[in-house]
Amino acid sequence: MKVLLIGSGGREHALAWKIAQSPLLTKLYAAPGNPGIAEHADLVALDIDDHAAVVGFCQQSEIDFVVFGPEAPLVAGSSDRLREAGFLVFGPSQAAAQLEGSKGFTKDLCARYNIPTGAYQRFNNAPKAKAYVRAQGAPIVIKADGLAAGKGVTVAMTMEEALAAIDDCFEGAFGAAGAEVVVEAFLDGEEASFFVLSDGRHALALASAQDHKRVGDGDTGPNTGGMGAYSPAPVMTNAMTARTMKDVIEPTIRGMAEMGHPFTGVLFAGLMITERGPELIEYNVRFGDPECQVLMMRLRSDLLPLLIATAKGTLGEVTAEWHDDAALTVVIASKGYPGSYQKGTPITALPANSDTCRTFHAGTANKDGKLVATGGRVLNVTATGSTVGQAQARAYDAVADVEWENGFCRRDIGWRAIAREKAGH
Ligand code: AMP
């Protein structure tokens, strides 16, 4: 089978590494890819937002299966163009990708199908949104409706912050994504990420993870795309997973099918585990980055047949096997991130890969035969261990072997799970 993987980050490097191990694979292409992905795939210099170019490449190269990493082309309808041209695709339709592309869409789905989530209202103007916020009081959460690269959410602890966030949205801080605003009740609890595959009818539970969004140790400082993650998430016990499947995931899959937008692909539920049980914070329609890196390290099964079953509607016939070991990834980012940072700084040494440790490339390029950093988040040093603590120790041992002067990382990825391990539960 000839496979095209769309994307160029650490998530896609982890997917490429795993897909490349499949006996079903004859050839893997990645567009546009990165130097890490190039170890497993032929890179194709395609503009992934140019849907006609992607379809053209697939026709020319006789691609059998297309796997989407990032959400943007899905929300823009690239998977529909490929399906219309007759290709088998892993990734939801544009209509189903609204689960990530429109927070209001997802909240309405939750209301209609009784899926637990914070109480909310949708607004298209500031005065009405402000009146609602004043009536509700703080803390309260203000969200731009559309895709805002993870920046459109304000968890406002005070009324002033909430009102300012409403102004930001309607004054265009997030462009078109902020033309509509969702105001949502503040949920208190522990967050967890939960991943399932769905073929439109069945849902296959994958695994859970927790990430660290803040840039600084102790979960301080500004939000980022994610500075590290580990899997499994201790709060996602078997009982909590079963409840999440029944109360959150299954009604979503059923509801999307009933509404005529069957969801196929990977569904990433951002959950708040509250005193009342799991409540939905948000959906994403792709693997998390860096959560995907830890999931792929833990997945024992061949990934490719799972993705194919998702795309073909035969997910009821497959199972996913997992290693018992935990996995943890440390993101090494360019100094300055998530603010401005220098591009093109040299990376002169990387840790050796082994059965328990692997470095994924997230934002690198080859320049005159040398590896350089091109992104904010640049490397994902990932390790497994019998406990999160052991995985963390192995990951930071490997981080010490990275030679990159302009890089930095958090030193406490996994702290919450490790504190629990130390406390003996
Ligand atoms: P989102 O982009 O919707 O995942 O929101 C980003 C982050 O904001 C989440 O990971 C949570 O930490 C926080 N957040 C979002 N919605 C809520 C909520 N209703 N209550 C508390 N925190 C929230």
PDB file of N, CA and C in Angstrom, residues 364-409:
ATOM      1  N   THR A 364      12.184  21.272  12.543  1.00  0.00           N
ATOM      2  CA  THR A 364      13.581  21.284  12.094  1.00  0.00           C
ATOM      3  C   THR A 364      13.634  21.360  10.578  1.00  0.00           C
ATOM      4  N   ALA A 365      14.799  21.704  10.085  1.00  0.00           N
ATOM      5  CA  ALA A 365      15.032  21.671   8.630  1.00  0.00           C
ATOM      6  C   ALA A 365      16.497  21.343   8.395  1.00  0.00           C
ATOM      7  N   ASN A 366      16.791  20.891   7.200  1.00  0.00           N
ATOM      8  CA  ASN A 366      18.184  20.704   6.803  1.00  0.00           C
ATOM      9  C   ASN A 366      18.615  21.918   6.014  1.00  0.00           C
ATOM     10  N   LYS A 367      19.700  22.568   6.464  1.00  0.00           N
ATOM     11  CA  LYS A 367      20.203  23.722   5.735  1.00  0.00           C
ATOM     12  C   LYS A 367      21.672  23.468   5.418  1.00  0.00           C
ATOM     13  N   ASP A 368      21.986  23.387   4.162  1.00  0.00           N
ATOM     14  CA  ASP A 368      23.346  23.080   3.710  1.00  0.00           C
ATOM     15  C   ASP A 368      23.878  21.832   4.415  1.00  0.00           C
ATOM     16  N   GLY A 369      23.030  20.823   4.512  1.00  0.00           N
ATOM     17  CA  GLY A 369      23.461  19.556   5.112  1.00  0.00           C
ATOM     18  C   GLY A 369      23.510  19.569   6.627  1.00  0.00           C
ATOM     19  N   LYS A 370      23.114  20.673   7.246  1.00  0.00           N
ATOM     20  CA  LYS A 370      23.140  20.736   8.713  1.00  0.00           C
ATOM     21  C   LYS A 370      21.718  20.882   9.247  1.00  0.00           C
ATOM     22  N   LEU A 371      21.502  20.306  10.444  1.00  0.00           N
ATOM     23  CA  LEU A 371      20.176  20.378  11.053  1.00  0.00           C
ATOM     24  C   LEU A 371      20.013  21.713  11.780  1.00  0.00           C
ATOM     25  N   VAL A 372      18.923  22.414  11.479  1.00  0.00           N
ATOM     26  CA  VAL A 372      18.647  23.690  12.150  1.00  0.00           C
ATOM     27  C   VAL A 372      17.217  23.693  12.692  1.00  0.00           C
ATOM     28  N   ALA A 373      16.981  24.588  13.672  1.00  0.00           N
ATOM     29  CA  ALA A 373      15.654  24.750  14.259  1.00  0.00           C
ATOM     30  C   ALA A 373      14.890  25.784  13.460  1.00  0.00           C
ATOM     31  N   THR A 374      13.660  25.440  13.078  1.00  0.00           N
ATOM     32  CA  THR A 374      12.878  26.391  12.286  1.00  0.00           C
ATOM     33  C   THR A 374      11.591  26.811  12.985  1.00  0.00           C
ATOM     34  N   GLY A 375      11.210  26.082  14.035  1.00  0.00           N
ATOM     35  CA  GLY A 375       9.913  26.360  14.653  1.00  0.00           C
ATOM     36  C   GLY A 375      10.050  26.804  16.088  1.00  0.00           C
ATOM     37  N   GLY A 376       8.897  27.008  16.734  1.00  0.00           N
ATOM     38  CA  GLY A 376       8.872  27.292  18.162  1.00  0.00           C
ATOM     39  C   GLY A 376       9.145  26.020  18.930  1.00  0.00           C
ATOM     40  N   ARG A 377       8.315  25.018  18.666  1.00  0.00           N
ATOM     41  CA  ARG A 377       8.557  23.701  19.262  1.00  0.00           C
ATOM     42  C   ARG A 377       9.368  22.896  18.261  1.00  0.00           C
ATOM     43  N   VAL A 378      10.485  22.361  18.671  1.00  0.00           N
ATOM     44  CA  VAL A 378      11.485  21.880  17.715  1.00  0.00           C
ATOM     45  C   VAL A 378      11.747  20.378  17.812  1.00  0.00           C
ATOM     46  N   LEU A 379      11.911  19.869  19.042  1.00  0.00           N
ATOM     47  CA  LEU A 379      12.210  18.443  19.233  1.00  0.00           C
ATOM     48  C   LEU A 379      11.297  17.878  20.312  1.00  0.00           C
ATOM     49  N   ASN A 380      10.979  16.593  20.203  1.00  0.00           N
ATOM     50  CA  ASN A 380      10.185  15.910  21.227  1.00  0.00           C
ATOM     51  C   ASN A 380      10.973  14.692  21.677  1.00  0.00           C
ATOM     52  N   VAL A 381      11.619  14.805  22.825  1.00  0.00           N
ATOM     53  CA  VAL A 381      12.400  13.687  23.346  1.00  0.00           C
ATOM     54  C   VAL A 381      11.459  12.811  24.170  1.00  0.00           C
ATOM     55  N   THR A 382      11.287  11.573  23.714  1.00  0.00           N
ATOM     56  CA  THR A 382      10.197  10.730  24.189  1.00  0.00           C
ATOM     57  C   THR A 382      10.757   9.421  24.726  1.00  0.00           C
ATOM     58  N   ALA A 383      10.257   8.978  25.885  1.00  0.00           N
ATOM     59  CA  ALA A 383      10.778   7.733  26.463  1.00  0.00           C
ATOM     60  C   ALA A 383       9.647   6.952  27.105  1.00  0.00           C
ATOM     61  N   THR A 384       9.882   5.641  27.257  1.00  0.00           N
ATOM     62  CA  THR A 384       8.925   4.791  27.950  1.00  0.00           C
ATOM     63  C   THR A 384       9.564   4.278  29.238  1.00  0.00           C
ATOM     64  N   GLY A 385       8.725   3.780  30.148  1.00  0.00           N
ATOM     65  CA  GLY A 385       9.220   3.220  31.404  1.00  0.00           C
ATOM     66  C   GLY A 385       8.078   2.525  32.114  1.00  0.00           C
ATOM     67  N   SER A 386       8.444   1.731  33.136  1.00  0.00           N
ATOM     68  CA  SER A 386       7.378   0.991  33.829  1.00  0.00           C
ATOM     69  C   SER A 386       6.512   1.931  34.652  1.00  0.00           C
ATOM     70  N   THR A 387       7.026   3.114  34.953  1.00  0.00           N
ATOM     71  CA  THR A 387       6.238   4.152  35.622  1.00  0.00           C
ATOM     72  C   THR A 387       6.454   5.464  34.863  1.00  0.00           C
ATOM     73  N   VAL A 388       5.604   6.453  35.119  1.00  0.00           N
ATOM     74  CA  VAL A 388       5.833   7.771  34.513  1.00  0.00           C
ATOM     75  C   VAL A 388       7.181   8.316  35.008  1.00  0.00           C
ATOM     76  N   GLY A 389       7.495   8.028  36.274  1.00  0.00           N
ATOM     77  CA  GLY A 389       8.781   8.474  36.839  1.00  0.00           C
ATOM     78  C   GLY A 389       9.964   7.924  36.058  1.00  0.00           C
ATOM     79  N   GLN A 390       9.916   6.635  35.728  1.00  0.00           N
ATOM     80  CA  GLN A 390      11.040   6.045  34.982  1.00  0.00           C
ATOM     81  C   GLN A 390      11.094   6.620  33.558  1.00  0.00           C
ATOM     82  N   ALA A 391       9.940   6.786  32.953  1.00  0.00           N
ATOM     83  CA  ALA A 391       9.911   7.372  31.603  1.00  0.00           C
ATOM     84  C   ALA A 391      10.485   8.790  31.659  1.00  0.00           C
ATOM     85  N   GLN A 392      10.131   9.537  32.711  1.00  0.00           N
ATOM     86  CA  GLN A 392      10.643  10.907  32.843  1.00  0.00           C
ATOM     87  C   GLN A 392      12.164  10.899  32.988  1.00  0.00           C
ATOM     88  N   ALA A 393      12.688  10.002  33.849  1.00  0.00           N
ATOM     89  CA  ALA A 393      14.139   9.957  34.071  1.00  0.00           C
ATOM     90  C   ALA A 393      14.862   9.654  32.756  1.00  0.00           C
ATOM     91  N   ARG A 394      14.329   8.701  32.000  1.00  0.00           N
ATOM     92  CA  ARG A 394      14.959   8.338  30.720  1.00  0.00           C
ATOM     93  C   ARG A 394      14.879   9.490  29.720  1.00  0.00           C
ATOM     94  N   ALA A 395      13.734  10.174  29.702  1.00  0.00           N
ATOM     95  CA  ALA A 395      13.583  11.281  28.750  1.00  0.00           C
ATOM     96  C   ALA A 395      14.583  12.392  29.078  1.00  0.00           C
ATOM     97  N   TYR A 396      14.700  12.763  30.352  1.00  0.00           N
ATOM     98  CA  TYR A 396      15.625  13.864  30.686  1.00  0.00           C
ATOM     99  C   TYR A 396      17.093  13.448  30.533  1.00  0.00           C
ATOM    100  N   ASP A 397      17.402  12.159  30.717  1.00  0.00           N
ATOM    101  CA  ASP A 397      18.767  11.681  30.416  1.00  0.00           C
ATOM    102  C   ASP A 397      19.083  11.941  28.948  1.00  0.00           C
ATOM    103  N   ALA A 398      18.099  11.654  28.109  1.00  0.00           N
ATOM    104  CA  ALA A 398      18.303  11.848  26.666  1.00  0.00           C
ATOM    105  C   ALA A 398      18.352  13.331  26.317  1.00  0.00           C
ATOM    106  N   VAL A 399      17.541  14.133  26.984  1.00  0.00           N
ATOM    107  CA  VAL A 399      17.551  15.589  26.734  1.00  0.00           C
ATOM    108  C   VAL A 399      18.969  16.136  26.937  1.00  0.00           C
ATOM    109  N   ALA A 400      19.684  15.557  27.903  1.00  0.00           N
ATOM    110  CA  ALA A 400      21.043  16.030  28.188  1.00  0.00           C
ATOM    111  C   ALA A 400      21.986  15.804  27.005  1.00  0.00           C
ATOM    112  N   ASP A 401      21.612  14.900  26.102  1.00  0.00           N
ATOM    113  CA  ASP A 401      22.452  14.620  24.929  1.00  0.00           C
ATOM    114  C   ASP A 401      22.132  15.526  23.732  1.00  0.00           C
ATOM    115  N   VAL A 402      21.134  16.379  23.892  1.00  0.00           N
ATOM    116  CA  VAL A 402      20.809  17.307  22.796  1.00  0.00           C
ATOM    117  C   VAL A 402      21.789  18.465  22.840  1.00  0.00           C
ATOM    118  N   GLU A 403      22.438  18.751  21.714  1.00  0.00           N
ATOM    119  CA  GLU A 403      23.327  19.918  21.653  1.00  0.00           C
ATOM    120  C   GLU A 403      22.672  20.971  20.771  1.00  0.00           C
ATOM    121  N   TRP A 404      22.059  21.933  21.440  1.00  0.00           N
ATOM    122  CA  TRP A 404      21.358  23.011  20.738  1.00  0.00           C
ATOM    123  C   TRP A 404      21.302  24.206  21.689  1.00  0.00           C
ATOM    124  N   GLU A 405      22.153  25.181  21.425  1.00  0.00           N
ATOM    125  CA  GLU A 405      22.298  26.299  22.366  1.00  0.00           C
ATOM    126  C   GLU A 405      21.037  27.114  22.517  1.00  0.00           C
ATOM    127  N   ASN A 406      20.256  27.199  21.451  1.00  0.00           N
ATOM    128  CA  ASN A 406      19.094  28.080  21.498  1.00  0.00           C
ATOM    129  C   ASN A 406      17.830  27.385  22.016  1.00  0.00           C
ATOM    130  N   GLY A 407      17.985  26.156  22.528  1.00  0.00           N
ATOM    131  CA  GLY A 407      16.799  25.416  22.973  1.00  0.00           C
ATOM    132  C   GLY A 407      16.591  25.466  24.475  1.00  0.00           C
ATOM    133  N   PHE A 408      15.337  25.285  24.891  1.00  0.00           N
ATOM    134  CA  PHE A 408      15.035  25.144  26.322  1.00  0.00           C
ATOM    135  C   PHE A 408      13.860  24.181  26.477  1.00  0.00           C
ATOM    136  N   CYS A 409      13.740  23.620  27.677  1.00  0.00           N
ATOM    137  CA  CYS A 409      12.579  22.762  27.937  1.00  0.00           C
ATOM    138  C   CYS A 409      12.166  22.911  29.387  1.00  0.00           C
TER     139      CYS A 409
END
